[in-house]
PDB file of C-alpha atoms and ligand atoms in Angstrom:
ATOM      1  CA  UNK A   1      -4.913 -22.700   1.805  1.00  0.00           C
ATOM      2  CA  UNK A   2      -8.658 -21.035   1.896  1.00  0.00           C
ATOM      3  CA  UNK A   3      -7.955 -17.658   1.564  1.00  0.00           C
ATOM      4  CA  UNK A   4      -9.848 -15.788   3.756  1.00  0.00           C
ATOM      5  CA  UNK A   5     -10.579 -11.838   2.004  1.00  0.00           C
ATOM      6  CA  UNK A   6     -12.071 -11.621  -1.384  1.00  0.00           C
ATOM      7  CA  UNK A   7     -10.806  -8.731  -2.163  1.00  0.00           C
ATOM      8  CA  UNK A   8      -7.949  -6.553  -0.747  1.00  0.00           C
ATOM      9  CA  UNK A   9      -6.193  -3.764  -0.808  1.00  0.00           C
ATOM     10  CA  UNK A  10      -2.283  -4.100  -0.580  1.00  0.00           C
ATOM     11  CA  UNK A  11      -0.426  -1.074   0.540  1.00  0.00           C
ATOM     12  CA  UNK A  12       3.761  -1.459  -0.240  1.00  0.00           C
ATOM     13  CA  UNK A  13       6.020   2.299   0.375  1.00  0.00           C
ATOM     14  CA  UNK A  14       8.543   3.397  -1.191  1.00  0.00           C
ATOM     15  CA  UNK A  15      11.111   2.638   1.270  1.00  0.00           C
ATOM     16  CA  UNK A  16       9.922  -1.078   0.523  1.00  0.00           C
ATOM     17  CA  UNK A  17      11.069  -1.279  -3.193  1.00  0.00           C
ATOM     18  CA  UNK A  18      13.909   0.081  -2.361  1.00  0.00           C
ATOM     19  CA  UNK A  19      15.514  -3.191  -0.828  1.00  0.00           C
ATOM     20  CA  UNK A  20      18.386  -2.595   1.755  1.00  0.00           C
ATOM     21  CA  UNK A  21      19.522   0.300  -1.079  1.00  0.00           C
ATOM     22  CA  UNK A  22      17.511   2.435   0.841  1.00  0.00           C
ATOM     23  CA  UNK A  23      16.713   4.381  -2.217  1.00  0.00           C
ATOM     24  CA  UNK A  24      15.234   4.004  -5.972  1.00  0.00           C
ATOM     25  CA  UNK A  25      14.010   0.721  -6.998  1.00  0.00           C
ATOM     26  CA  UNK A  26      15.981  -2.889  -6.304  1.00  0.00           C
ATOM     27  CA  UNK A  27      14.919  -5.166  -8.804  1.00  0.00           C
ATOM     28  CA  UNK A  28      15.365  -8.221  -6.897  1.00  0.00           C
ATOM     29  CA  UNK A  29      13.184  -6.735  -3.824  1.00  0.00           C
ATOM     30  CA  UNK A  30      10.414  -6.054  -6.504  1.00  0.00           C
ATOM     31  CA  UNK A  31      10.522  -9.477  -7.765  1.00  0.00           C
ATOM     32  CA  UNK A  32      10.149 -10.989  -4.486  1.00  0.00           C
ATOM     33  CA  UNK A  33       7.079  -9.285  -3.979  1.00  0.00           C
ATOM     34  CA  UNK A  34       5.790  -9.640  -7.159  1.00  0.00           C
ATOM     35  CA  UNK A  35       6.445 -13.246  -6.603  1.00  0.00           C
ATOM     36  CA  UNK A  36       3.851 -12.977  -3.551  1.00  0.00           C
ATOM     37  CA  UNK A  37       1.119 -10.701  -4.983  1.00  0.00           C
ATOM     38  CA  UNK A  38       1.091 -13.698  -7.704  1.00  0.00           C
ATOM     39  CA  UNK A  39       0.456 -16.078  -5.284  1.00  0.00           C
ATOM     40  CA  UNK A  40      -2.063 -14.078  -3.610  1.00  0.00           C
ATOM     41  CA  UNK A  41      -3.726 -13.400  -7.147  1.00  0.00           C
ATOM     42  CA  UNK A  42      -3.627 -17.132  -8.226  1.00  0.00           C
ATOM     43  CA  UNK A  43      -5.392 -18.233  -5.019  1.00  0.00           C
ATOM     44  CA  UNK A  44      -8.068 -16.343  -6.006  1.00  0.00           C
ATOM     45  CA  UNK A  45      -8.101 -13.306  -4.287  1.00  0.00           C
ATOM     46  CA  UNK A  46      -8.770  -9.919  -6.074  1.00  0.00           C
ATOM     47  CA  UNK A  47      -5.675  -7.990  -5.402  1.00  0.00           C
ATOM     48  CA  UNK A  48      -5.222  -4.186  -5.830  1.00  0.00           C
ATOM     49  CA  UNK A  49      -1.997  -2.629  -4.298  1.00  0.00           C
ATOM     50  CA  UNK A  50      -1.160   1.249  -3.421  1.00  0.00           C
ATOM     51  CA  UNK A  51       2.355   1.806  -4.238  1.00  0.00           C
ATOM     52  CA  UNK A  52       4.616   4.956  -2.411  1.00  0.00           C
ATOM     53  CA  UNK A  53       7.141   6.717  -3.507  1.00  0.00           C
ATOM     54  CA  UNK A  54       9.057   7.442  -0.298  1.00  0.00           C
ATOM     55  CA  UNK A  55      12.314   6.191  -2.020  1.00  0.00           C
ATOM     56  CA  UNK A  56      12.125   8.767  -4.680  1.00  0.00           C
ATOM     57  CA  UNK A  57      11.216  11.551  -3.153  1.00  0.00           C
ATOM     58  CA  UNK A  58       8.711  13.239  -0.063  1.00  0.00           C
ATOM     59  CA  UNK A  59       6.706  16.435  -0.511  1.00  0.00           C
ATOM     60  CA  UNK A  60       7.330  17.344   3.344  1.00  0.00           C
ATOM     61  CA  UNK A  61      11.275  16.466   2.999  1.00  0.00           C
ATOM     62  CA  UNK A  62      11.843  19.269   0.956  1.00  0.00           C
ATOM     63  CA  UNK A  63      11.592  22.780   2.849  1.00  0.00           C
ATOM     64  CA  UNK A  64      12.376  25.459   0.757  1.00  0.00           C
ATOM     65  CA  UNK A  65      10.387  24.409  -2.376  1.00  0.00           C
ATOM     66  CA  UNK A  66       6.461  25.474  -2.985  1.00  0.00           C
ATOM     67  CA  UNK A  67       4.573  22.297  -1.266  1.00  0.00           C
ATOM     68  CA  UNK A  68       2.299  21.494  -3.507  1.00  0.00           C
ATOM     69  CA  UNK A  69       4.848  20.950  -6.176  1.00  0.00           C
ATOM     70  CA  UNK A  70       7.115  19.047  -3.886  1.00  0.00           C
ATOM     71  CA  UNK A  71       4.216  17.056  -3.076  1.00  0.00           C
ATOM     72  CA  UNK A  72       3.316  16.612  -7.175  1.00  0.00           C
ATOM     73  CA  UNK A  73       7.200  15.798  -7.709  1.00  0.00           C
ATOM     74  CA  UNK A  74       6.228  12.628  -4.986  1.00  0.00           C
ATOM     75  CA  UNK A  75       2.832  11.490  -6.551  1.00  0.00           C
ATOM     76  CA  UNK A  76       5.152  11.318 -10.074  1.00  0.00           C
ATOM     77  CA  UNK A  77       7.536   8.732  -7.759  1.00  0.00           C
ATOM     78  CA  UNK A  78       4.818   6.193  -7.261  1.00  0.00           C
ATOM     79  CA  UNK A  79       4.318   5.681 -10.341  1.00  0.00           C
ATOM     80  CA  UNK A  80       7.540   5.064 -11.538  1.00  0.00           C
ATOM     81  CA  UNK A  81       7.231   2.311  -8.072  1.00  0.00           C
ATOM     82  CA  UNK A  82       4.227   1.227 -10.370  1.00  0.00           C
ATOM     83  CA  UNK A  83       5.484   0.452 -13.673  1.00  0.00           C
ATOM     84  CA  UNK A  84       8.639  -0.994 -12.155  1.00  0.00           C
ATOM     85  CA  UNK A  85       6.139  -3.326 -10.035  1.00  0.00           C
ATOM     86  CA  UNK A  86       3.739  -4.144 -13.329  1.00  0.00           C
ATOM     87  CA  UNK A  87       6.934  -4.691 -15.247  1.00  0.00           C
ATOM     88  CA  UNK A  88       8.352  -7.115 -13.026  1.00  0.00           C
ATOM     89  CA  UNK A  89       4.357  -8.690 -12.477  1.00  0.00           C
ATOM     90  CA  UNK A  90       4.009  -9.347 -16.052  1.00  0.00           C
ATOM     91  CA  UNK A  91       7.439 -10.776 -16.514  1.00  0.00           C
ATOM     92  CA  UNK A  92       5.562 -13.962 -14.469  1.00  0.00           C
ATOM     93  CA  UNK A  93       2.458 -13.747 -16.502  1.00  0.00           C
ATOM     94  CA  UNK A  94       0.248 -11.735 -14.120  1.00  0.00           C
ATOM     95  CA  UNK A  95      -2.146  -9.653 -16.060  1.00  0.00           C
ATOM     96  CA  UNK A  96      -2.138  -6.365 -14.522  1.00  0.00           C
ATOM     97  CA  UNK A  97      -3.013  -2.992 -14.783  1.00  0.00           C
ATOM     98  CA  UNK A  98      -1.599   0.179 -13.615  1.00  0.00           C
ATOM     99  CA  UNK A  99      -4.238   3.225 -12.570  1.00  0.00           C
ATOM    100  CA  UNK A 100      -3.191   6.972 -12.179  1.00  0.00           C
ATOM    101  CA  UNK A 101      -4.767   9.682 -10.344  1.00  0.00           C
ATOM    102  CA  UNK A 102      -3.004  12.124 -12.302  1.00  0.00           C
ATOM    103  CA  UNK A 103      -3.826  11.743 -16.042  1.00  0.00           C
ATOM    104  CA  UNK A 104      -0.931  10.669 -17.976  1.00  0.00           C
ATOM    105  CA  UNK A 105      -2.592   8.142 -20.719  1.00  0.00           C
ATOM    106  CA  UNK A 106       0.358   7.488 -23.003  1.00  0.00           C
ATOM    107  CA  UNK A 107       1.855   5.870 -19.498  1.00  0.00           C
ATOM    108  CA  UNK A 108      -1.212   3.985 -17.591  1.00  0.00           C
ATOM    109  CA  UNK A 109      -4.824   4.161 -17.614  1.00  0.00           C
ATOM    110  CA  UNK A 110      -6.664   6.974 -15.382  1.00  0.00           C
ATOM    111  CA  UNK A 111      -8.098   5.982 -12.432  1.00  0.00           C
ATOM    112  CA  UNK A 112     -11.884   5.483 -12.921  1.00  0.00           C
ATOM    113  CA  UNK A 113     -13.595   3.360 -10.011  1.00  0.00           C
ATOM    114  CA  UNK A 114     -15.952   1.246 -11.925  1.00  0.00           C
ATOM    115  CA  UNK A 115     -12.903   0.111 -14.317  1.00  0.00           C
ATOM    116  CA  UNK A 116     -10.443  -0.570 -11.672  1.00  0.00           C
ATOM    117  CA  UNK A 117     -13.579  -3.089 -10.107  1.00  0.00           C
ATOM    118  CA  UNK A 118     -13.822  -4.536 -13.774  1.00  0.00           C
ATOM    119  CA  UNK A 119      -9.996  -5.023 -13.664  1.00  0.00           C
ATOM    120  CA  UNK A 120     -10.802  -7.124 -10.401  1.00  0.00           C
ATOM    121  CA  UNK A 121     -13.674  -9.245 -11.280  1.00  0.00           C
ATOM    122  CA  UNK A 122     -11.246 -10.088 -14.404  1.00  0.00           C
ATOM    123  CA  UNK A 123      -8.508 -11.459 -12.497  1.00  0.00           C
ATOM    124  CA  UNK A 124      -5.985  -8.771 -13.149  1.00  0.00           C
ATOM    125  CA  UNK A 125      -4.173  -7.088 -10.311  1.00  0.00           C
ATOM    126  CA  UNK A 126      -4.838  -3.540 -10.072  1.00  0.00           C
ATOM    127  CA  UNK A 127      -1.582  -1.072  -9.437  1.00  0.00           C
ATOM    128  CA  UNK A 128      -2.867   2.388  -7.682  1.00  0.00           C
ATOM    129  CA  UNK A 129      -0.146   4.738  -8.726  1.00  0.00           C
ATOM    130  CA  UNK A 130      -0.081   8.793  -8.014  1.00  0.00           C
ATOM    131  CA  UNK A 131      -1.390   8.812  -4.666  1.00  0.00           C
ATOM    132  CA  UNK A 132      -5.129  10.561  -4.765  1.00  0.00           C
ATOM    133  CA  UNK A 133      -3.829  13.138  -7.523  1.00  0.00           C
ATOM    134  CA  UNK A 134      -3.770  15.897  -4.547  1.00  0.00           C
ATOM    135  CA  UNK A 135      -1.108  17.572  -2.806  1.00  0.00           C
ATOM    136  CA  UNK A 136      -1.127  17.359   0.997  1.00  0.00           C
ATOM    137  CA  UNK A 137      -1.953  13.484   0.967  1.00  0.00           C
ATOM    138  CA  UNK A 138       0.001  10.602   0.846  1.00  0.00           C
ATOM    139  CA  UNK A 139      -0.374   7.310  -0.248  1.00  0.00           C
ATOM    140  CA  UNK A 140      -1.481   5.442   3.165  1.00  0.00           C
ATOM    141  CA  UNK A 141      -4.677   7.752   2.714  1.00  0.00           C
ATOM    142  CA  UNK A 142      -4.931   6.480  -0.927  1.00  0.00           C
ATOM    143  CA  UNK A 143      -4.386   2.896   0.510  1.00  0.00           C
ATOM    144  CA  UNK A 144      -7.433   4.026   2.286  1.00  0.00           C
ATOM    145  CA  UNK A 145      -9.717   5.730   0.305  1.00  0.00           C
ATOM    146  CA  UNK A 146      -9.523   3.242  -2.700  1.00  0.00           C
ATOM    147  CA  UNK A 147     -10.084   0.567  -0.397  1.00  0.00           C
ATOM    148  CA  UNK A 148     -13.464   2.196   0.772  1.00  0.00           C
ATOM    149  CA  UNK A 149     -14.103   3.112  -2.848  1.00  0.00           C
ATOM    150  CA  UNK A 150     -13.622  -0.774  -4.136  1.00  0.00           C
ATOM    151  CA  UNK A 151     -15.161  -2.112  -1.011  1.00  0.00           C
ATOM    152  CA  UNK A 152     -12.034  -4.188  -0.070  1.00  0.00           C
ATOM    153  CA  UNK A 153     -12.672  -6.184   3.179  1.00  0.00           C
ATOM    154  CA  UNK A 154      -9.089  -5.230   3.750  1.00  0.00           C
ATOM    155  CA  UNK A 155      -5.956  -3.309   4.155  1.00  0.00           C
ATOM    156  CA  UNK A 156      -2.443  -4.802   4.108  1.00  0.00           C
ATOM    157  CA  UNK A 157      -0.302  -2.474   5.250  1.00  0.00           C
ATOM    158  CA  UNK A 158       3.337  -3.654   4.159  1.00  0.00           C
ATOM    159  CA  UNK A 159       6.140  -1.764   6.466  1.00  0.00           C
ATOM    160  CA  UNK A 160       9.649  -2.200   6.209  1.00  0.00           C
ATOM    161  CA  UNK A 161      12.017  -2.653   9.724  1.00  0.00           C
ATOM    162  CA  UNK A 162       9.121  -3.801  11.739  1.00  0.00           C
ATOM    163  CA  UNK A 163       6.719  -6.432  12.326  1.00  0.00           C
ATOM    164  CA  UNK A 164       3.606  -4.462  13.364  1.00  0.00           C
ATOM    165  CA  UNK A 165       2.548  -1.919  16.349  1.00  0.00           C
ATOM    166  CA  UNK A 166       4.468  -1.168  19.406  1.00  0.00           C
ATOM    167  CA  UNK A 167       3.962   1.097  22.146  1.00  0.00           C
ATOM    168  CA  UNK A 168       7.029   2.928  21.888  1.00  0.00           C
ATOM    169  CA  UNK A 169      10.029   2.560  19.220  1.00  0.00           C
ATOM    170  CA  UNK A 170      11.413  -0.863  19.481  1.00  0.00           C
ATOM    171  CA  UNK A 171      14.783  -0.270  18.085  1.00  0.00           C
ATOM    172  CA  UNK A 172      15.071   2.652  20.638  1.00  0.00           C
ATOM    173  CA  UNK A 173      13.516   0.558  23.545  1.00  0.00           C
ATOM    174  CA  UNK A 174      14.618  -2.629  23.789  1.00  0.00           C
ATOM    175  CA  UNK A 175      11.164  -3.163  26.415  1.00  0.00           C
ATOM    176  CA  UNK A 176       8.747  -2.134  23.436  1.00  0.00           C
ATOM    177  CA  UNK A 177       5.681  -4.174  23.759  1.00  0.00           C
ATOM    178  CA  UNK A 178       3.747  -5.137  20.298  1.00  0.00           C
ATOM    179  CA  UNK A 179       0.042  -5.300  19.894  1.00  0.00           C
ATOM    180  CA  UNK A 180      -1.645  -7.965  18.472  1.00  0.00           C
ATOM    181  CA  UNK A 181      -4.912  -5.740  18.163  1.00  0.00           C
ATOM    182  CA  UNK A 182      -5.946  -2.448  18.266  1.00  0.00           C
ATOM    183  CA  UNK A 183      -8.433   0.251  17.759  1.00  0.00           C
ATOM    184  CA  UNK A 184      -8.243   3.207  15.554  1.00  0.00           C
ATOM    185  CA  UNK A 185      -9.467   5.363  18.126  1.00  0.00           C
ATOM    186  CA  UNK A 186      -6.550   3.875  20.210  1.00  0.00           C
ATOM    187  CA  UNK A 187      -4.326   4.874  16.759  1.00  0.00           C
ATOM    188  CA  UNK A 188      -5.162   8.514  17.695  1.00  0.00           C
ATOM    189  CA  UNK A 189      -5.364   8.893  21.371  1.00  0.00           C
ATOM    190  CA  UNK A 190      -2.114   7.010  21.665  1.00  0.00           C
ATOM    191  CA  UNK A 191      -0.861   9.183  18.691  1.00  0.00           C
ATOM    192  CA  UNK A 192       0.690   5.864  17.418  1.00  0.00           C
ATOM    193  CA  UNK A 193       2.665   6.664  14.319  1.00  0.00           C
ATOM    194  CA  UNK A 194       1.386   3.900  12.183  1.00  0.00           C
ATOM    195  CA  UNK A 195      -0.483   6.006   9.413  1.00  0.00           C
ATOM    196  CA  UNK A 196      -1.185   9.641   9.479  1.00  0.00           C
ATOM    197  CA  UNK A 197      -4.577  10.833  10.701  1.00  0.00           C
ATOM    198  CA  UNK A 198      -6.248  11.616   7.579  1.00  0.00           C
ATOM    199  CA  UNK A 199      -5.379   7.542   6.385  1.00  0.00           C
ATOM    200  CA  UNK A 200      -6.751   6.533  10.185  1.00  0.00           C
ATOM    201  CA  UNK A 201      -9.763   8.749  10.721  1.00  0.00           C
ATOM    202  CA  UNK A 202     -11.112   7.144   6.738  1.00  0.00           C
ATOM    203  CA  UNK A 203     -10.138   3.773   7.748  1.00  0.00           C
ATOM    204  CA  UNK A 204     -11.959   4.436  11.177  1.00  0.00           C
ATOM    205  CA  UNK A 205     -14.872   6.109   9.490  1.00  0.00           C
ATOM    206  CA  UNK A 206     -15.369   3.036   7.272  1.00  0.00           C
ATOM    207  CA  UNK A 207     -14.914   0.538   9.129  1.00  0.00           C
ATOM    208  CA  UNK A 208     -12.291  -0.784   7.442  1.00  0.00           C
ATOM    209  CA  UNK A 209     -10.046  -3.013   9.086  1.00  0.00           C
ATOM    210  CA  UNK A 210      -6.002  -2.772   9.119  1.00  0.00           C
ATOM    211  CA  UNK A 211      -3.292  -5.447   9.427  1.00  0.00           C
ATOM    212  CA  UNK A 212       0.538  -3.818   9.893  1.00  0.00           C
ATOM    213  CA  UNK A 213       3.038  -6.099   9.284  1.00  0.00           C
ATOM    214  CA  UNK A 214       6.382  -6.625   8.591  1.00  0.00           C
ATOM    215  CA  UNK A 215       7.630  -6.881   4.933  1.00  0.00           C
ATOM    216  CA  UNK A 216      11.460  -8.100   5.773  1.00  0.00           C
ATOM    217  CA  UNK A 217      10.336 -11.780   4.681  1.00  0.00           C
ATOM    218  CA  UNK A 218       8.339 -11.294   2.018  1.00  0.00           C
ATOM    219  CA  UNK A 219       5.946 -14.880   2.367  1.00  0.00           C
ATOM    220  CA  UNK A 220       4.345 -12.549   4.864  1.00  0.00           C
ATOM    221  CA  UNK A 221       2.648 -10.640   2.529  1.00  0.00           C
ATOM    222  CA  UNK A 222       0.692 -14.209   1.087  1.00  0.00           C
ATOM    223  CA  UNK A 223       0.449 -15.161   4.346  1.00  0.00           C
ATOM    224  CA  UNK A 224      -1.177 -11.583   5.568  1.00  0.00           C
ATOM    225  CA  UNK A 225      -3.321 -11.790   2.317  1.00  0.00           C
ATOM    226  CA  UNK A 226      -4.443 -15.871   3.257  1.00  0.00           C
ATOM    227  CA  UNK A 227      -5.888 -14.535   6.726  1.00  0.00           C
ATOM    228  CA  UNK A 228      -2.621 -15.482   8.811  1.00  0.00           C
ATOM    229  CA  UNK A 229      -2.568 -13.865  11.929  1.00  0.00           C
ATOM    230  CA  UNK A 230       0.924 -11.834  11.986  1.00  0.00           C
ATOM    231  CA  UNK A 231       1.693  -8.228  12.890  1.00  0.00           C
ATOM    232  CA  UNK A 232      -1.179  -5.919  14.103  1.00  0.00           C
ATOM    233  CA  UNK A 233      -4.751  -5.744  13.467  1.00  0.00           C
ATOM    234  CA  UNK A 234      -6.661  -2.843  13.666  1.00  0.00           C
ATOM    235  CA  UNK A 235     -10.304  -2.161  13.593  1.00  0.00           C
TER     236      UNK A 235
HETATM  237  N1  UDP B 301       1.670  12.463  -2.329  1.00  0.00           N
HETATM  238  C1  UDP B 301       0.715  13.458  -2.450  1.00  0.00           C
HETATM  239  N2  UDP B 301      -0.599  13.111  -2.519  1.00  0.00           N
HETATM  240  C2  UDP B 301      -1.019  11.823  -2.453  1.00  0.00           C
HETATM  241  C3  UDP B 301      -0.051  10.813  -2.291  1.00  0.00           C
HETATM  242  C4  UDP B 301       1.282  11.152  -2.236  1.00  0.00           C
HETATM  243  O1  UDP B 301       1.040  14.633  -2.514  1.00  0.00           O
HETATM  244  O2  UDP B 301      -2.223  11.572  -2.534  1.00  0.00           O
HETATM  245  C5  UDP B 301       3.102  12.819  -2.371  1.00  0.00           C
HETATM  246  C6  UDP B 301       3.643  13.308  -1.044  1.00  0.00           C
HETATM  247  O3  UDP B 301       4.596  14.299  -1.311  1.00  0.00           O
HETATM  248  C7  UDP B 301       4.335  12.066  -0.509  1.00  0.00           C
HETATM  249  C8  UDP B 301       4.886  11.433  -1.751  1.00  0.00           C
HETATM  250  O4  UDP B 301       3.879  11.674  -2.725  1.00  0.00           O
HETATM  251  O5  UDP B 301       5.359  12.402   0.411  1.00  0.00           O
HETATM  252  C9  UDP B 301       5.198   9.960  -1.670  1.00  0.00           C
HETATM  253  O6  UDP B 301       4.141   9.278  -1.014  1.00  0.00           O
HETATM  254  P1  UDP B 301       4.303   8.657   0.467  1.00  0.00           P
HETATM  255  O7  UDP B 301       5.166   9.569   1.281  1.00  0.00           O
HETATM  256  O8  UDP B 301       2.958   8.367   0.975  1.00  0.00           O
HETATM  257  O9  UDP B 301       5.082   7.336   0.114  1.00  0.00           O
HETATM  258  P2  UDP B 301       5.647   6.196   1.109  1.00  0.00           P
HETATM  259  O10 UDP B 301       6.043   6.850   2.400  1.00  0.00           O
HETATM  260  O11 UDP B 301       4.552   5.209   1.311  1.00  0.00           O
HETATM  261  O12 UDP B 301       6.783   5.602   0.346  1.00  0.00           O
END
């Protein structure tokens, strides 16, 4: 198959690597998506993914601690999501390399733009971890920004219990319609709970388009990356 994006930017939470555990990391889960991202990587395209860290632990979750260091104590959960994702990458001989926006060099490299676009034009597949290194984010805006930053045509945004956008909460309504495409001003108006607004308003600003889809069968994530049409697209 003719993959259809260059280069994109893959965007797995938390809740994801957690497998039906619901929390921490399941190793199988990881290796099924690693199995896809190699896929992906093989046929060519330049693959850089944004990993959560919902399954550790949320900044917001936690109300009577300072937010900011909640928040820190979440951006320090995607990157244990990261080296549990590189770890199981390499294990199949993908050469990767795992980025933080927080400093921490005896663990992964810092994130420095021009060397996570060398990374790409190498081959390797680039790991985002630590969000954008500020409180008050979260990782769909990093999913964002880095994809603007790298100039990925692209953002695959992984979710877990869903197949892309509806118009009201299908396991509550059983009548919940599903888009096939959408704006991102319709994102906002509609206050559609797909990304927060900071993550929506960059993609929007950017122009960079969106596909939401559903990460329970993990081919879809190749397929997604190939140019399949599945889940939601937004633009
Ligand atoms: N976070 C942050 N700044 C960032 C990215 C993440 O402070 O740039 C923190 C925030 O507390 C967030 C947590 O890290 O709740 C985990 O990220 P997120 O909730 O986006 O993970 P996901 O829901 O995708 O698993």
């Amino acid at each position: 198959m003719e993959p259809r994006y260059k280069r994109i930017v893959l965007k797995l939470s938390g809740e994801a690597m957690a497998g039906e555990k619901g929390i921490g990391i399941d190793s199988s889960t990881v290796r099924l998506f690693a199995r896809e991202i190699k896929r992906i990587s093989e046929a060519g395209v330049e693959t850089c993914i944004v990993v959560g860290g919902g399954n550790f632990w949320r900044g917001r979750d936690s109300k009577d601690m300072d937010r900011a260091t909640s928040d820190y104590m979440g951006m320090l959960g995607t990157v244990m999501n990261a080296l549990a994702l590189q770890d199981a990458l390499e294990q199949m001989d993908v050469v990767t390399r795992v980025m933080t926006a927080i400093e921490m060099k005896q663990v992964a490299e810092p994130y420095i733009r021009r060397r996570a676009i060398r990374h790409l034009e190498k081959g390797r597949v680039v790991i985002f971890s630590g969000g954008i290194g500020n409180p008050y984010f979260s990782t769909d805006t990093t999913a964002a920004l880095r994809a603007a930053e790298i100039d990925a045509e692209v953002i695959l945004l992984a979710k877990k219990g869903t197949d892309g956008i509806y118009d009201s909460d299908p396991n509550i309504n059983a009548d919940a319609v599903k888009f096939d495409s959408l704006s991102y001003f319709d994102i906002l108006s509609k206050n559609l709970k797909i990304m927060d607004s900071t993550a929506t308003s960059l993609c929007m600003e950017n122009d960079i388009p969106l596909i939401v889809f559903g990460i329970d069968i993990s081919e879809n994530i190749f397929d997604a990356a190939m140019g399949k049409e599945l889940g939601t697209c937004v633009k």
